[in-house]
């Protein structure tokens, strides 16, 4: 009998064929066999056997993470972000092209990312490029194709101000130019969809009341911008993706576009699916994000769309900052930085909400592993199957998890989940057959296949 490198034995595992007992055989960092039963005969140099209260999951794929390094490393950083990811069962993340300085909008910006990430990664990391006015004009789109040739997974664009000066937003004309260029080389356009005209006509955000902040980012801002993205995708044929959907009233637009065959995918995030506007306390600026967390009825509609397949995947949009930028002392929603830090707790938060709704764990894991891998174009990740990378997470679904922001591996102790009582904890994370430890730096920089 051939000796294999590793066998992982689990009486419960989530595989493409369903939940079952398995022996997962690993060689050279890949899954070479998935045998039925946790006692299948396998000769292996190492064995990992799960406890009775544990279930084996594919490593999660989080395609929406703001690492912020270089330039704003005090907000996060590759070492802290990938460590937090591993503790949350995430084995692959794709880094957003902002809020780093420089942004990933040029080859030099991408090289800067590669340089600072080297030797710091606890999990695998890929990169999005950015579509900004400087590279989305009629004479400048060659930069987009250069970035695509270097393996970025697609291009992020804003339709309204991003919050940082070095990453400008696109006009409708620039969006069309970028989409046409990206379609020409087969790329993917991912969009922060809020309409600046609607935002400008809404009341300005200020003060400690969340309702006032919510009024400053109305549903119509998302709806109008999503309509523009759909129209652009319909006209140019580009593969388009709506980032962090929060407005359920946009769902009919999305459904119609998909029925027409428009190349469109959509993500939402744990904070939109587990939190509600009416539960956010006065001055609770750790909850501030754009687009905003909306009310409980809206949340219910997002869950229905997720279960119906209208929303394709769930990713964190981990967007941290230093505590001072959150204005925790004043609690002013008008001046606080917008972004929710939740990379480490996303799975537990989603599972806690899902079990209360009678949604099986297998669905949650699919939304957070295989689906984002497919949407982003990350190959070899997101399922426990022969030929895939041996990226696995050991999850105890019934273990209580009291969140203390100060104990998370995020660089800064600020999170909308601080003080939450959740169910489910990741106990071990395995990257290409090797368990991730507190000092692991075996993560790789990955490119589009």
Coordinates of N, CA, C and O in Angstrom, one line a residue, residues 128-195:
X128 N -7.4 41.9 -6.4 CA -8.2 42.6 -7.4 C -7.5 43.8 -7.9 O -6.7 44.4 -7.1
X129 N -7.7 44.2 -9.1 CA -7.2 45.5 -9.6 C -8.3 46.5 -9.5 O -9.4 46.2 -9.1
X130 N -8.0 47.8 -9.8 CA -9.0 48.8 -9.6 C -9.2 49.6 -10.9 O -8.2 49.8 -11.7
X131 N -10.4 49.9 -11.2 CA -10.7 50.8 -12.4 C -11.0 52.2 -11.9 O -12.0 52.4 -11.1
X132 N -10.2 53.1 -12.2 CA -10.3 54.5 -11.7 C -10.2 55.5 -12.9 O -9.9 55.0 -14.0
X133 N -10.6 56.7 -12.7 CA -10.5 57.6 -13.9 C -9.2 57.6 -14.6 O -9.1 57.7 -15.8
X134 N -8.1 57.5 -13.8 CA -6.7 57.5 -14.5 C -6.4 56.4 -15.4 O -5.6 56.5 -16.3
X135 N -7.1 55.2 -15.2 CA -6.9 54.1 -16.1 C -8.1 53.7 -16.9 O -8.1 52.6 -17.5
X136 N -9.1 54.5 -16.9 CA -10.4 54.1 -17.6 C -10.8 55.1 -18.6 O -12.0 55.1 -19.0
X137 N -9.9 55.9 -19.1 CA -10.2 56.8 -20.2 C -9.9 56.1 -21.5 O -9.3 55.0 -21.6
X138 N -10.3 56.8 -22.6 CA -10.2 56.1 -23.9 C -8.7 55.8 -24.3 O -8.5 54.8 -25.0
X139 N -7.8 56.6 -23.7 CA -6.4 56.3 -24.1 C -5.5 55.7 -23.0 O -4.3 55.5 -23.1
X140 N -6.2 55.2 -21.9 CA -5.5 54.7 -20.8 C -5.8 53.3 -20.4 O -5.3 52.7 -19.5
X141 N -6.8 52.6 -21.1 CA -7.3 51.3 -20.7 C -6.2 50.2 -20.8 O -6.5 49.1 -20.4
X142 N -5.1 50.5 -21.5 CA -4.1 49.5 -21.6 C -3.5 49.0 -20.2 O -3.1 47.9 -20.0
X143 N -3.6 49.9 -19.2 CA -3.2 49.6 -17.9 C -4.1 48.4 -17.3 O -3.6 47.6 -16.6
X144 N -5.4 48.4 -17.6 CA -6.3 47.4 -17.2 C -5.8 46.0 -17.8 O -5.8 45.0 -17.0
X145 N -5.5 46.0 -19.1 CA -5.1 44.7 -19.7 C -3.8 44.3 -19.1 O -3.5 43.1 -19.0
X146 N -2.9 45.2 -18.8 CA -1.6 44.8 -18.2 C -1.8 44.2 -16.8 O -1.2 43.2 -16.5
X147 N -2.7 44.8 -16.0 CA -3.0 44.2 -14.7 C -3.6 42.8 -14.9 O -3.3 41.8 -14.1
X148 N -4.5 42.6 -15.8 CA -5.1 41.3 -16.1 C -4.1 40.3 -16.5 O -4.1 39.2 -16.0
X149 N -3.1 40.7 -17.3 CA -2.1 39.8 -17.7 C -1.2 39.4 -16.6 O -0.6 38.3 -16.6
X150 N -1.2 40.2 -15.5 CA -0.4 39.8 -14.3 C -1.2 39.0 -13.3 O -0.7 38.7 -12.2
X151 N -2.4 38.7 -13.6 CA -3.2 37.7 -12.8 C -4.2 38.2 -11.8 O -4.6 37.5 -11.0
X152 N -4.5 39.6 -11.9 CA -5.5 40.0 -11.0 C -6.8 39.4 -11.3 O -7.0 38.9 -12.5
X153 N -7.8 39.3 -10.4 CA -9.0 38.5 -10.6 C -10.1 39.4 -11.2 O -11.1 38.8 -11.6
X154 N -9.9 40.7 -11.4 CA -10.9 41.5 -12.0 C -10.6 43.0 -11.5 O -9.5 43.2 -10.9
X155 N -11.6 43.8 -11.7 CA -11.4 45.3 -11.5 C -12.6 45.9 -10.7 O -13.7 45.8 -11.2
X156 N -12.2 46.5 -9.6 CA -13.2 47.2 -8.8 C -13.4 48.6 -9.2 O -12.4 49.3 -9.4
X157 N -14.6 49.0 -9.3 CA -14.9 50.4 -9.6 C -15.9 50.9 -8.6 O -16.8 50.2 -8.1
X158 N -15.8 52.2 -8.3 CA -16.8 52.9 -7.5 C -17.6 53.9 -8.4 O -17.1 54.4 -9.3
X159 N -18.9 54.0 -8.1 CA -19.7 55.0 -8.9 C -20.0 56.2 -8.0 O -20.5 57.2 -8.6
X160 N -19.6 56.2 -6.8 CA -19.7 57.4 -5.9 C -18.3 57.5 -5.2 O -17.5 56.5 -5.2
X161 N -18.0 58.6 -4.5 CA -16.7 58.7 -3.8 C -16.4 57.5 -2.9 O -17.3 57.1 -2.1
X162 N -15.2 57.1 -3.0 CA -14.8 55.9 -2.3 C -14.4 56.2 -0.8 O -14.4 55.2 0.0
X163 N -14.2 57.4 -0.5 CA -13.7 57.8 0.9 C -12.3 58.0 1.0 O -11.8 58.6 2.0
X164 N -11.5 57.7 -0.1 CA -10.1 58.0 -0.1 C -9.7 58.6 -1.4 O -10.2 58.2 -2.5
X165 N -8.9 59.7 -1.3 CA -8.6 60.5 -2.5 C -7.9 59.8 -3.6 O -8.1 60.1 -4.8
X166 N -7.1 58.8 -3.3 CA -6.3 58.1 -4.3 C -7.1 57.1 -5.2 O -6.5 56.5 -6.1
X167 N -8.3 56.9 -4.8 CA -9.1 55.9 -5.6 C -10.4 56.6 -6.0 O -11.4 56.6 -5.3
X168 N -10.4 57.2 -7.1 CA -11.6 58.0 -7.6 C -12.7 57.2 -8.2 O -12.5 56.0 -8.5
X169 N -13.9 57.7 -8.2 CA -15.0 57.0 -8.8 C -15.2 57.3 -10.3 O -14.8 58.4 -10.8
X170 N -15.9 56.4 -11.0 CA -16.1 56.5 -12.4 C -17.4 57.2 -12.7 O -18.4 57.0 -12.1
X171 N -17.4 58.0 -13.7 CA -18.6 58.6 -14.3 C -19.3 57.5 -15.1 O -18.7 56.4 -15.4
X172 N -20.6 57.6 -15.5 CA -21.2 56.6 -16.3 C -20.4 56.4 -17.6 O -20.3 55.2 -18.1
X173 N -19.9 57.4 -18.2 CA -19.1 57.3 -19.4 C -17.8 56.5 -19.2 O -17.4 55.7 -20.0
X174 N -17.1 56.8 -18.1 CA -15.9 56.1 -17.8 C -16.2 54.6 -17.5 O -15.4 53.7 -17.8
X175 N -17.3 54.4 -16.8 CA -17.7 53.0 -16.5 C -17.9 52.2 -17.8 O -17.4 51.1 -18.0
X176 N -18.5 52.9 -18.8 CA -18.7 52.2 -20.1 C -17.4 51.9 -20.8 O -17.2 50.9 -21.4
X177 N -16.5 52.9 -20.7 CA -15.2 52.7 -21.4 C -14.4 51.6 -20.7 O -13.8 50.7 -21.4
X178 N -14.4 51.6 -19.4 CA -13.7 50.5 -18.7 C -14.4 49.1 -18.9 O -13.7 48.1 -19.2
X179 N -15.7 49.1 -19.0 CA -16.4 47.8 -19.2 C -16.1 47.3 -20.6 O -15.9 46.1 -20.8
X180 N -16.0 48.2 -21.6 CA -15.7 47.8 -22.9 C -14.3 47.2 -23.0 O -14.1 46.2 -23.7
X181 N -13.4 47.8 -22.4 CA -12.0 47.4 -22.4 C -11.9 46.0 -21.6 O -11.2 45.1 -22.1
X182 N -12.6 45.9 -20.5 CA -12.5 44.7 -19.7 C -13.2 43.5 -20.5 O -12.7 42.4 -20.4
X183 N -14.3 43.8 -21.1 CA -14.9 42.7 -21.9 C -14.0 42.3 -23.0 O -13.9 41.1 -23.3
X184 N -13.2 43.2 -23.6 CA -12.3 42.8 -24.8 C -11.3 41.7 -24.4 O -11.0 40.9 -25.2
X185 N -10.8 41.8 -23.1 CA -9.9 40.7 -22.8 C -10.5 39.7 -21.8 O -9.8 38.9 -21.2
X186 N -11.8 39.7 -21.7 CA -12.5 38.6 -20.9 C -12.4 38.8 -19.4 O -12.5 37.8 -18.7
X187 N -12.3 40.0 -18.9 CA -12.1 40.3 -17.5 C -13.5 40.4 -16.8 O -14.5 40.1 -17.4
X188 N -13.4 40.8 -15.6 CA -14.6 40.9 -14.7 C -14.6 42.3 -14.1 O -13.5 42.7 -13.6
X189 N -15.7 42.9 -14.0 CA -15.9 44.2 -13.5 C -16.7 44.1 -12.2 O -17.9 43.6 -12.3
X190 N -16.2 44.5 -11.1 CA -16.9 44.4 -9.8 C -17.2 45.9 -9.3 O -16.3 46.7 -9.4
X191 N -18.4 46.1 -8.8 CA -18.8 47.5 -8.6 C -19.4 47.8 -7.3 O -20.3 47.1 -6.8
X192 N -18.9 48.8 -6.6 CA -19.5 49.4 -5.5 C -20.6 50.3 -6.0 O -20.4 51.4 -6.6
X193 N -21.9 49.9 -5.9 CA -23.0 50.5 -6.6 C -23.8 51.4 -5.6 O -24.7 51.0 -4.9
X194 N -23.5 52.7 -5.6 CA -24.3 53.7 -5.0 C -24.2 54.9 -6.0 O -23.1 55.3 -6.4
X195 N -25.3 55.6 -6.2 CA -25.4 56.7 -7.2 C -25.1 58.0 -6.5 O -25.8 58.3 -5.5

